[in-house]
């Protein structure tokens, strides 16, 4: 299995000593106790200052809540804290699902991602990929790819991005049900922007 590792090069300038110190690339996808992860990690996204990152991993030893599936995580690269974002609401749930394509806001607080899981905010479970928004400060997660009347998208949604304040999420979707005023009938993927409840 191919292992994908995120590397960063951090530069810190010290005017007091008149020198610039630099650190060589380091492996970041590790447990907080410094033991290496036991599965592939990929699809990483980094905050502007390099402190926070979001990534997908199929490892089973990053956090205590191993769910036997590929999940999306958030990491503080200073403290080593790792948070499981795509945590199941059902403690014994081991169903087939895919969580991927995380994108982190430039300040590191908000993460949007794709998921086919039926157990993140409730039993969505219509089998397509949805867009979710997670807030690192409140640990709140929201299903974004829904119409204004609350109806879920009926086809796959992907390629999401979020504003720094978490208010707006933009994404691509093939769904024909997200626009309740003018249903989409062009048989092509379109771009949607949604104001979140965060």
mmCIF file of C-alpha atoms in Angstrom:
data_model
loop_
_atom_site.group_PDB
_atom_site.id
_atom_site.type_symbol
_atom_site.label_atom_id
_atom_site.label_comp_id
_atom_site.label_asym_id
_atom_site.label_seq_id
_atom_site.Cartn_x
_atom_site.Cartn_y
_atom_site.Cartn_z
ATOM 1 C CA UNK A 1 0.000 0.000 0.000
ATOM 2 C CA UNK A 2 1.413 3.384 -0.975
ATOM 3 C CA UNK A 3 1.985 5.659 1.982
ATOM 4 C CA UNK A 4 1.423 9.380 1.484
ATOM 5 C CA UNK A 5 3.060 11.739 3.954
ATOM 6 C CA UNK A 6 2.597 15.476 4.336
ATOM 7 C CA UNK A 7 5.841 17.391 4.690
ATOM 8 C CA UNK A 8 6.200 21.011 5.772
ATOM 9 C CA UNK A 9 9.164 23.342 5.876
ATOM 10 C CA UNK A 10 8.808 25.901 8.651
ATOM 11 C CA UNK A 11 10.940 29.023 8.835
ATOM 12 C CA UNK A 12 11.311 31.072 12.003
ATOM 13 C CA UNK A 13 13.237 34.339 11.971
ATOM 14 C CA UNK A 14 15.041 35.636 15.039
ATOM 15 C CA UNK A 15 15.924 39.339 14.829
ATOM 16 C CA UNK A 16 17.424 39.245 18.310
ATOM 17 C CA UNK A 17 20.246 36.965 17.196
ATOM 18 C CA UNK A 18 20.340 38.160 13.603
ATOM 19 C CA UNK A 19 19.941 34.662 12.203
ATOM 20 C CA UNK A 20 17.258 32.649 10.495
ATOM 21 C CA UNK A 21 16.579 29.166 11.783
ATOM 22 C CA UNK A 22 14.893 26.490 9.673
ATOM 23 C CA UNK A 23 13.642 22.975 10.270
ATOM 24 C CA UNK A 24 13.857 20.155 7.779
ATOM 25 C CA UNK A 25 10.622 18.509 6.608
ATOM 26 C CA UNK A 26 8.973 16.343 9.243
ATOM 27 C CA UNK A 27 6.335 13.636 9.179
ATOM 28 C CA UNK A 28 3.145 15.014 10.706
ATOM 29 C CA UNK A 29 0.607 12.244 10.334
ATOM 30 C CA UNK A 30 1.494 10.493 13.574
ATOM 31 C CA UNK A 31 -0.144 9.720 16.871
ATOM 32 C CA UNK A 32 0.191 12.277 19.608
ATOM 33 C CA UNK A 33 2.406 9.794 21.476
ATOM 34 C CA UNK A 34 4.775 9.860 18.451
ATOM 35 C CA UNK A 35 4.026 6.328 17.229
ATOM 36 C CA UNK A 36 3.698 6.267 13.453
ATOM 37 C CA UNK A 37 0.278 5.720 11.887
ATOM 38 C CA UNK A 38 -0.458 2.214 10.610
ATOM 39 C CA UNK A 39 -2.378 3.153 7.468
ATOM 40 C CA UNK A 40 -2.252 5.424 4.427
ATOM 41 C CA UNK A 41 -2.897 9.144 4.959
ATOM 42 C CA UNK A 42 -3.548 11.606 2.134
ATOM 43 C CA UNK A 43 -5.675 14.499 0.824
ATOM 44 C CA UNK A 44 -4.211 17.073 3.197
ATOM 45 C CA UNK A 45 -5.083 20.751 3.567
ATOM 46 C CA UNK A 46 -3.125 23.286 5.622
ATOM 47 C CA UNK A 47 -4.013 26.563 7.380
ATOM 48 C CA UNK A 48 -2.177 29.710 6.287
ATOM 49 C CA UNK A 49 0.193 29.708 9.257
ATOM 50 C CA UNK A 50 0.890 25.979 8.970
ATOM 51 C CA UNK A 51 -0.334 25.204 12.462
ATOM 52 C CA UNK A 52 -3.527 23.320 11.589
ATOM 53 C CA UNK A 53 -4.222 20.679 9.002
ATOM 54 C CA UNK A 54 -7.063 18.478 7.826
ATOM 55 C CA UNK A 55 -6.450 15.152 6.130
ATOM 56 C CA UNK A 56 -7.926 11.786 5.292
ATOM 57 C CA UNK A 57 -6.494 8.641 6.855
ATOM 58 C CA UNK A 58 -7.268 4.949 6.775
ATOM 59 C CA UNK A 59 -5.046 4.335 9.821
ATOM 60 C CA UNK A 60 -6.636 2.730 12.876
ATOM 61 C CA UNK A 61 -4.337 4.133 15.556
ATOM 62 C CA UNK A 62 -4.581 7.914 15.242
ATOM 63 C CA UNK A 63 -7.338 8.257 17.853
ATOM 64 C CA UNK A 64 -9.057 5.984 20.355
ATOM 65 C CA UNK A 65 -12.287 5.876 18.322
ATOM 66 C CA UNK A 66 -11.188 3.492 15.575
ATOM 67 C CA UNK A 67 -14.078 3.100 13.128
ATOM 68 C CA UNK A 68 -12.526 0.601 10.695
ATOM 69 C CA UNK A 69 -12.925 2.980 7.770
ATOM 70 C CA UNK A 70 -11.168 5.910 6.118
ATOM 71 C CA UNK A 71 -11.980 9.089 8.032
ATOM 72 C CA UNK A 72 -11.251 12.815 8.044
ATOM 73 C CA UNK A 73 -9.096 14.272 10.826
ATOM 74 C CA UNK A 74 -7.974 17.678 12.104
ATOM 75 C CA UNK A 75 -4.531 18.162 13.650
ATOM 76 C CA UNK A 76 -2.785 20.882 15.629
ATOM 77 C CA UNK A 77 0.791 20.656 14.408
ATOM 78 C CA UNK A 78 2.119 22.503 17.460
ATOM 79 C CA UNK A 79 0.508 20.435 20.231
ATOM 80 C CA UNK A 80 0.088 17.206 18.262
ATOM 81 C CA UNK A 81 -3.640 17.064 19.096
ATOM 82 C CA UNK A 82 -5.647 15.019 16.585
ATOM 83 C CA UNK A 83 -9.444 15.172 16.329
ATOM 84 C CA UNK A 84 -11.635 12.673 14.475
ATOM 85 C CA UNK A 85 -14.064 14.807 12.466
ATOM 86 C CA UNK A 86 -16.161 12.098 10.818
ATOM 87 C CA UNK A 87 -17.139 10.438 14.073
ATOM 88 C CA UNK A 88 -20.112 8.092 13.933
ATOM 89 C CA UNK A 89 -23.143 8.902 16.059
ATOM 90 C CA UNK A 90 -23.609 5.152 16.489
ATOM 91 C CA UNK A 91 -20.923 3.630 18.697
ATOM 92 C CA UNK A 92 -21.176 0.204 17.069
ATOM 93 C CA UNK A 93 -21.594 1.404 13.481
ATOM 94 C CA UNK A 94 -19.153 -0.217 11.034
ATOM 95 C CA UNK A 95 -20.983 0.345 7.768
ATOM 96 C CA UNK A 96 -19.450 1.011 4.374
ATOM 97 C CA UNK A 97 -18.706 4.684 3.821
ATOM 98 C CA UNK A 98 -16.099 7.005 2.394
ATOM 99 C CA UNK A 99 -14.938 10.283 3.950
ATOM 100 C CA UNK A 100 -12.598 12.379 1.850
ATOM 101 C CA UNK A 101 -11.407 15.644 0.274
ATOM 102 C CA UNK A 102 -11.089 17.856 3.376
ATOM 103 C CA UNK A 103 -10.485 21.569 2.921
ATOM 104 C CA UNK A 104 -9.482 23.703 5.905
ATOM 105 C CA UNK A 105 -10.136 27.434 6.239
ATOM 106 C CA UNK A 106 -7.042 29.643 6.236
ATOM 107 C CA UNK A 107 -7.400 30.247 9.995
ATOM 108 C CA UNK A 108 -7.680 26.502 10.685
ATOM 109 C CA UNK A 109 -11.054 26.648 12.428
ATOM 110 C CA UNK A 110 -13.410 25.233 9.791
ATOM 111 C CA UNK A 111 -13.179 22.078 7.681
ATOM 112 C CA UNK A 112 -15.439 21.022 4.812
ATOM 113 C CA UNK A 113 -15.331 17.538 3.308
ATOM 114 C CA UNK A 114 -17.199 14.884 1.306
ATOM 115 C CA UNK A 115 -18.822 11.853 2.861
ATOM 116 C CA UNK A 116 -21.102 9.001 1.901
ATOM 117 C CA UNK A 117 -21.565 8.066 5.576
ATOM 118 C CA UNK A 118 -25.066 7.782 6.997
ATOM 119 C CA UNK A 119 -24.106 8.352 10.612
ATOM 120 C CA UNK A 120 -22.346 11.710 10.971
ATOM 121 C CA UNK A 121 -25.223 14.080 11.768
ATOM 122 C CA UNK A 122 -28.069 11.589 11.500
ATOM 123 C CA UNK A 123 -29.198 8.771 9.267
ATOM 124 C CA UNK A 124 -28.849 10.562 5.912
ATOM 125 C CA UNK A 125 -28.144 7.345 4.063
ATOM 126 C CA UNK A 126 -29.272 7.991 0.495
ATOM 127 C CA UNK A 127 -25.970 6.594 -0.767
ATOM 128 C CA UNK A 128 -24.507 9.690 -2.423
ATOM 129 C CA UNK A 129 -21.618 11.935 -1.429
ATOM 130 C CA UNK A 130 -22.648 14.920 0.718
ATOM 131 C CA UNK A 131 -20.777 18.028 1.859
ATOM 132 C CA UNK A 132 -20.288 18.674 5.578
ATOM 133 C CA UNK A 133 -18.926 21.598 7.591
ATOM 134 C CA UNK A 134 -17.097 21.088 10.903
ATOM 135 C CA UNK A 135 -16.173 23.758 13.467
ATOM 136 C CA UNK A 136 -13.029 23.041 15.517
ATOM 137 C CA UNK A 137 -14.071 25.521 18.210
ATOM 138 C CA UNK A 138 -17.536 24.117 18.918
ATOM 139 C CA UNK A 139 -17.054 20.588 17.497
ATOM 140 C CA UNK A 140 -20.337 21.127 15.663
ATOM 141 C CA UNK A 141 -20.884 19.456 12.303
ATOM 142 C CA UNK A 142 -23.467 20.422 9.704
ATOM 143 C CA UNK A 143 -24.798 18.798 6.535
ATOM 144 C CA UNK A 144 -24.391 21.503 3.888
ATOM 145 C CA UNK A 145 -25.541 19.906 0.630
ATOM 146 C CA UNK A 146 -29.245 20.311 1.351
ATOM 147 C CA UNK A 147 -31.896 22.522 -0.195
ATOM 148 C CA UNK A 148 -33.477 25.429 1.681
ATOM 149 C CA UNK A 149 -36.413 23.167 2.528
ATOM 150 C CA UNK A 150 -34.059 20.652 4.173
ATOM 151 C CA UNK A 151 -34.164 18.056 1.398
ATOM 152 C CA UNK A 152 -30.859 16.252 0.829
ATOM 153 C CA UNK A 153 -29.080 16.356 -2.487
ATOM 154 C CA UNK A 154 -30.054 13.393 -4.617
ATOM 155 C CA UNK A 155 -26.739 13.091 -6.485
ATOM 156 C CA UNK A 156 -23.066 13.470 -5.576
ATOM 157 C CA UNK A 157 -21.603 16.701 -4.225
ATOM 158 C CA UNK A 158 -17.860 17.409 -4.067
ATOM 159 C CA UNK A 159 -15.015 19.964 -4.381
ATOM 160 C CA UNK A 160 -15.989 22.148 -1.445
ATOM 161 C CA UNK A 161 -14.411 25.274 0.035
ATOM 162 C CA UNK A 162 -15.304 27.416 3.060
ATOM 163 C CA UNK A 163 -14.912 31.079 3.988
ATOM 164 C CA UNK A 164 -12.711 31.953 6.976
ATOM 165 C CA UNK A 165 -15.706 32.783 9.176
ATOM 166 C CA UNK A 166 -17.454 29.517 8.268
ATOM 167 C CA UNK A 167 -20.486 31.386 6.999
ATOM 168 C CA UNK A 168 -20.348 30.365 3.352
ATOM 169 C CA UNK A 169 -19.578 27.034 1.736
ATOM 170 C CA UNK A 170 -19.206 26.624 -2.013
ATOM 171 C CA UNK A 171 -19.279 23.224 -3.691
ATOM 172 C CA UNK A 172 -19.969 21.324 -6.881
ATOM 173 C CA UNK A 173 -23.031 19.103 -7.183
ATOM 174 C CA UNK A 174 -24.833 16.981 -9.727
ATOM 175 C CA UNK A 175 -28.028 17.161 -7.674
ATOM 176 C CA UNK A 176 -31.231 18.432 -9.270
ATOM 177 C CA UNK A 177 -32.964 19.081 -5.937
ATOM 178 C CA UNK A 178 -30.768 21.683 -4.220
ATOM 179 C CA UNK A 179 -32.431 24.678 -5.893
ATOM 180 C CA UNK A 180 -36.066 24.566 -4.805
ATOM 181 C CA UNK A 181 -36.959 27.696 -6.795
ATOM 182 C CA UNK A 182 -35.594 26.520 -10.110
ATOM 183 C CA UNK A 183 -34.769 22.781 -10.170
ATOM 184 C CA UNK A 184 -31.588 21.990 -12.082
ATOM 185 C CA UNK A 185 -32.313 20.116 -15.295
ATOM 186 C CA UNK A 186 -29.179 20.743 -17.370
ATOM 187 C CA UNK A 187 -27.800 17.233 -16.739
ATOM 188 C CA UNK A 188 -24.458 18.726 -15.654
ATOM 189 C CA UNK A 189 -22.664 19.466 -12.412
ATOM 190 C CA UNK A 190 -23.185 22.997 -11.107
ATOM 191 C CA UNK A 191 -21.674 25.265 -8.459
ATOM 192 C CA UNK A 192 -23.699 26.037 -5.325
ATOM 193 C CA UNK A 193 -23.032 28.413 -2.463
ATOM 194 C CA UNK A 194 -24.782 27.916 0.853
ATOM 195 C CA UNK A 195 -24.943 30.019 3.984
ATOM 196 C CA UNK A 196 -24.316 27.781 6.975
ATOM 197 C CA UNK A 197 -25.982 27.876 10.372
ATOM 198 C CA UNK A 198 -22.625 28.051 12.216
#
